[in-house]
Amino acid sequence: MKFIHLSDLHIGKRVNEFSMINDQKYILEQILNIIANEEINAVIVSGDVYDKSIPAVEAVTVFDDFLTELATKDIPTLIISGNHDSPERLGFGSKIMQNNGVHIYSVFDGELHKLKIDDVNFYMLPFVKPIMVRRFYPEVETYEDAVRTIIENTDIDKSQKNVILSHQFITKTGAETMRSDSESVSVGGLDNIDISVFDDFDYTALGHIHRPQSLSEKVRYCGSPLKYSFSEAKYDKTVTIVDADDFSVQTIPLKPLHDMRMIKGSIENILSKEVINAADSDDYLHITLTDKDNIIDAMDKVRSAYPNVMQLEFERDMKGNTKGVYEATGVGTKPDNELFYDFYKLQNGVEIDSEKAELVDSILEEVKEN
Ligand SMILES: [Mn+2]
C-alpha cells in the first residue's frame, strides 16, 4: 500500500498581503491528480491545515472540496492539527466524517489514537504543548517529555508496521533542521524534540517545517506544498509518497500557479524584454533595484511588467548608504582621523560627534606613539 504525506497547507494564508487561495486551490487539484495517477491508498495531512485558528469561509470551502473529492474516491484521509489550527474547530464533525473515511484527530485527549489501514498502523499525534499533556501526565515539563511520555504510554506492537503523524520541531544532534521564514518560531526556542522519540516507528510523517527534508531514513518533513516566503524561493516543492512495503520514499515535484522568485538588476535591465520573457512575469517577485539614482514611481514601473511584485527594494537602502558615499576619498592626503570620520559617516549615515571624535584622536595618538 502507498500513502501520500502532506503537511502545512496553510489554507487561507496571505503572503505579503497577497491571498494564496487560488494558488492553494490549484495545488490541491494537482495533488488530487497525483493521488489518482500514483494509485495512492491513503492521504496523510500532518498539521497546519489552515493558516489561522479561525479560517476564512473561502479557506474552509477549499479544504471541504479537497476532502469531499477524496471521500468520493474512497481514499481514507488522516489529519492531525498543527500549531496554526484551532484543535476544536478543525475537529468539528470529525466523528460523523469518520464514516466517510475522513479521520481528523485534533484535540489531544490523553491517548495516542491508532487507525489501521491495510497492514499499517497509523498513530495520530496532534500538535501538543507540555501544558496540554500535563493534564494527563503531571510530571511532563518540556516538549520532548510530552511527546516521549505519550509514546511510552502507548502499546506499540513492533512486529507490525507502524507510522506516526506528528507536528513538532524535531532535531537531530549533529545536523541542522532547515527552517524558513514562514514558520512561526516559538519564543525561547525550547520547542525542539530529539528524533529518538520516534525510534519505534517505521516511518514518521512530520509537519511544521516548510522545507522538505529527511532527518533520517524513516523520519521526514514533507514540507509545505507552496512557497510561503522568499527564504524558500530557491527550493522547489514536492509531495512525498511512501510505499509501506519497504517504507521507501519517493518525491514528486509540484508546479505552482505562480512561482516565488527573487530578481535583481537595474530598472532598465529588469524591464528589458529578455528579462521579462525569461520566466512567467505573473510570478510572485522580490525585486532588488541596483540603480544608484532615485527612480520616480519605481513600484508602478515594475508592476506594469510584473503585476505580482510583492517586495521592491533598493540595494543602496539595504546597505544603509547615503547617495554618493561609496568610496574613501583623499587616502594618503587626509589625516588618519579625518579618514576615520568619513568611515564613521559611511557606516552610520551621520557625522561623528565631538566626544567620539576626541576618543578616536586620542587612540590614534597612542598608536602612533607606540
Ligand atoms: Mn506550518
mmCIF file with all atom_site columns, C-alpha atoms in Angstrom, residues 164-234:
data_model
loop_
_atom_site.group_PDB
_atom_site.id
_atom_site.type_symbol
_atom_site.label_atom_id
_atom_site.label_alt_id
_atom_site.label_comp_id
_atom_site.label_asym_id
_atom_site.label_entity_id
_atom_site.label_seq_id
_atom_site.pdbx_PDB_ins_code
_atom_site.Cartn_x
_atom_site.Cartn_y
_atom_site.Cartn_z
_atom_site.occupancy
_atom_site.B_iso_or_equiv
_atom_site.pdbx_formal_charge
_atom_site.auth_seq_id
_atom_site.auth_comp_id
_atom_site.auth_asym_id
_atom_site.auth_atom_id
_atom_site.pdbx_PDB_model_num
ATOM 1  C CA . ILE A 1 164 ? 3.196  8.151  13.319 1.00 0.00 ? 164 ILE A CA 1
ATOM 2  C CA . LEU A 1 165 ? 1.868  11.573 12.297 1.00 0.00 ? 165 LEU A CA 1
ATOM 3  C CA . SER A 1 166 ? 3.302  14.468 14.296 1.00 0.00 ? 166 SER A CA 1
ATOM 4  C CA . HIS A 1 167 ? 3.568  18.239 14.056 1.00 0.00 ? 167 HIS A CA 1
ATOM 5  C CA . GLN A 1 168 ? 6.503  19.299 16.232 1.00 0.00 ? 168 GLN A CA 1
ATOM 6  C CA . PHE A 1 169 ? 10.005 20.738 15.857 1.00 0.00 ? 169 PHE A CA 1
ATOM 7  C CA . ILE A 1 170 ? 12.233 17.666 15.632 1.00 0.00 ? 170 ILE A CA 1
ATOM 8  C CA . THR A 1 171 ? 16.015 17.941 15.731 1.00 0.00 ? 171 THR A CA 1
ATOM 9  C CA . LYS A 1 172 ? 18.901 15.560 15.458 1.00 0.00 ? 172 LYS A CA 1
ATOM 10 C CA . THR A 1 173 ? 22.244 16.050 17.223 1.00 0.00 ? 173 THR A CA 1
ATOM 11 C CA . GLY A 1 174 ? 24.938 17.000 14.745 1.00 0.00 ? 174 GLY A CA 1
ATOM 12 C CA . ALA A 1 175 ? 22.522 18.032 11.991 1.00 0.00 ? 175 ALA A CA 1
ATOM 13 C CA . GLU A 1 176 ? 20.549 21.180 11.435 1.00 0.00 ? 176 GLU A CA 1
ATOM 14 C CA . THR A 1 177 ? 16.833 21.114 10.745 1.00 0.00 ? 177 THR A CA 1
ATOM 15 C CA . MET A 1 178 ? 16.453 23.648 7.919  1.00 0.00 ? 178 MET A CA 1
ATOM 16 C CA . ARG A 1 179 ? 13.843 26.230 8.784  1.00 0.00 ? 179 ARG A CA 1
ATOM 17 C CA . SER A 1 180 ? 12.427 29.027 6.684  1.00 0.00 ? 180 SER A CA 1
ATOM 18 C CA . ASP A 1 181 ? 10.822 32.400 7.406  1.00 0.00 ? 181 ASP A CA 1
ATOM 19 C CA . SER A 1 182 ? 7.241  31.210 7.039  1.00 0.00 ? 182 SER A CA 1
ATOM 20 C CA . GLU A 1 183 ? 7.147  29.004 10.129 1.00 0.00 ? 183 GLU A CA 1
ATOM 21 C CA . SER A 1 184 ? 6.302  30.542 13.452 1.00 0.00 ? 184 SER A CA 1
ATOM 22 C CA . VAL A 1 185 ? 9.166  30.027 15.836 1.00 0.00 ? 185 VAL A CA 1
ATOM 23 C CA . SER A 1 186 ? 8.340  29.585 19.476 1.00 0.00 ? 186 SER A CA 1
ATOM 24 C CA . VAL A 1 187 ? 9.871  32.173 21.760 1.00 0.00 ? 187 VAL A CA 1
ATOM 25 C CA . GLY A 1 188 ? 12.981 30.943 23.526 1.00 0.00 ? 188 GLY A CA 1
ATOM 26 C CA . GLY A 1 189 ? 13.436 28.039 21.131 1.00 0.00 ? 189 GLY A CA 1
ATOM 27 C CA . LEU A 1 190 ? 12.640 25.375 23.730 1.00 0.00 ? 190 LEU A CA 1
ATOM 28 C CA . ASP A 1 191 ? 10.227 23.518 21.491 1.00 0.00 ? 191 ASP A CA 1
ATOM 29 C CA . ASN A 1 192 ? 12.759 21.140 19.953 1.00 0.00 ? 192 ASN A CA 1
ATOM 30 C CA . ILE A 1 193 ? 12.408 17.401 20.431 1.00 0.00 ? 193 ILE A CA 1
ATOM 31 C CA . ASP A 1 194 ? 15.103 14.817 19.761 1.00 0.00 ? 194 ASP A CA 1
ATOM 32 C CA . ILE A 1 195 ? 14.464 12.470 16.848 1.00 0.00 ? 195 ILE A CA 1
ATOM 33 C CA . SER A 1 196 ? 14.961 9.418  19.111 1.00 0.00 ? 196 SER A CA 1
ATOM 34 C CA . VAL A 1 197 ? 11.398 9.765  20.473 1.00 0.00 ? 197 VAL A CA 1
ATOM 35 C CA . PHE A 1 198 ? 10.248 8.148  17.206 1.00 0.00 ? 198 PHE A CA 1
ATOM 36 C CA . ASP A 1 199 ? 12.653 5.177  17.270 1.00 0.00 ? 199 ASP A CA 1
ATOM 37 C CA . ASP A 1 200 ? 9.783  2.664  17.492 1.00 0.00 ? 200 ASP A CA 1
ATOM 38 C CA . PHE A 1 201 ? 8.188  3.709  14.189 1.00 0.00 ? 201 PHE A CA 1
ATOM 39 C CA . ASP A 1 202 ? 8.891  2.550  10.660 1.00 0.00 ? 202 ASP A CA 1
ATOM 40 C CA . TYR A 1 203 ? 8.011  5.989  9.313  1.00 0.00 ? 203 TYR A CA 1
ATOM 41 C CA . THR A 1 204 ? 7.402  9.350  10.980 1.00 0.00 ? 204 THR A CA 1
ATOM 42 C CA . ALA A 1 205 ? 5.295  11.730 8.881  1.00 0.00 ? 205 ALA A CA 1
ATOM 43 C CA . LEU A 1 206 ? 6.208  15.177 10.188 1.00 0.00 ? 206 LEU A CA 1
ATOM 44 C CA . GLY A 1 207 ? 4.684  18.581 9.656  1.00 0.00 ? 207 GLY A CA 1
ATOM 45 C CA . HIS A 1 208 ? 5.748  22.054 10.875 1.00 0.00 ? 208 HIS A CA 1
ATOM 46 C CA . ILE A 1 209 ? 8.932  22.744 8.911  1.00 0.00 ? 209 ILE A CA 1
ATOM 47 C CA . HIS A 1 210 ? 8.197  24.059 5.429  1.00 0.00 ? 210 HIS A CA 1
ATOM 48 C CA . ARG A 1 211 ? 11.302 22.837 3.646  1.00 0.00 ? 211 ARG A CA 1
ATOM 49 C CA . PRO A 1 212 ? 11.082 19.170 2.580  1.00 0.00 ? 212 PRO A CA 1
ATOM 50 C CA . GLN A 1 213 ? 13.817 17.152 4.295  1.00 0.00 ? 213 GLN A CA 1
ATOM 51 C CA . SER A 1 214 ? 14.539 13.742 5.722  1.00 0.00 ? 214 SER A CA 1
ATOM 52 C CA . LEU A 1 215 ? 16.056 13.826 9.198  1.00 0.00 ? 215 LEU A CA 1
ATOM 53 C CA . SER A 1 216 ? 16.806 10.120 8.907  1.00 0.00 ? 216 SER A CA 1
ATOM 54 C CA . GLU A 1 217 ? 15.784 7.309  6.588  1.00 0.00 ? 217 GLU A CA 1
ATOM 55 C CA . LYS A 1 218 ? 12.468 6.990  8.393  1.00 0.00 ? 218 LYS A CA 1
ATOM 56 C CA . VAL A 1 219 ? 11.770 10.456 9.804  1.00 0.00 ? 219 VAL A CA 1
ATOM 57 C CA . ARG A 1 220 ? 10.700 13.089 7.287  1.00 0.00 ? 220 ARG A CA 1
ATOM 58 C CA . TYR A 1 221 ? 9.276  16.578 6.888  1.00 0.00 ? 221 TYR A CA 1
ATOM 59 C CA . CYS A 1 222 ? 7.381  16.597 3.582  1.00 0.00 ? 222 CYS A CA 1
ATOM 60 C CA . GLY A 1 223 ? 7.330  20.439 3.564  1.00 0.00 ? 223 GLY A CA 1
ATOM 61 C CA . SER A 1 224 ? 4.578  22.843 2.559  1.00 0.00 ? 224 SER A CA 1
ATOM 62 C CA . PRO A 1 225 ? 3.072  22.399 -0.927 1.00 0.00 ? 225 PRO A CA 1
ATOM 63 C CA . LEU A 1 226 ? 3.722  26.059 -1.760 1.00 0.00 ? 226 LEU A CA 1
ATOM 64 C CA . LYS A 1 227 ? 6.479  28.562 -1.059 1.00 0.00 ? 227 LYS A CA 1
ATOM 65 C CA . TYR A 1 228 ? 5.237  30.902 1.632  1.00 0.00 ? 228 TYR A CA 1
ATOM 66 C CA . SER A 1 229 ? 8.286  33.162 2.000  1.00 0.00 ? 229 SER A CA 1
ATOM 67 C CA . PHE A 1 230 ? 11.171 34.386 -0.140 1.00 0.00 ? 230 PHE A CA 1
ATOM 68 C CA . SER A 1 231 ? 13.537 32.358 2.029  1.00 0.00 ? 231 SER A CA 1
ATOM 69 C CA . GLU A 1 232 ? 12.049 29.344 0.201  1.00 0.00 ? 232 GLU A CA 1
ATOM 70 C CA . ALA A 1 233 ? 12.416 30.897 -3.290 1.00 0.00 ? 233 ALA A CA 1
ATOM 71 C CA . LYS A 1 234 ? 15.295 28.622 -4.298 1.00 0.00 ? 234 LYS A CA 1
#
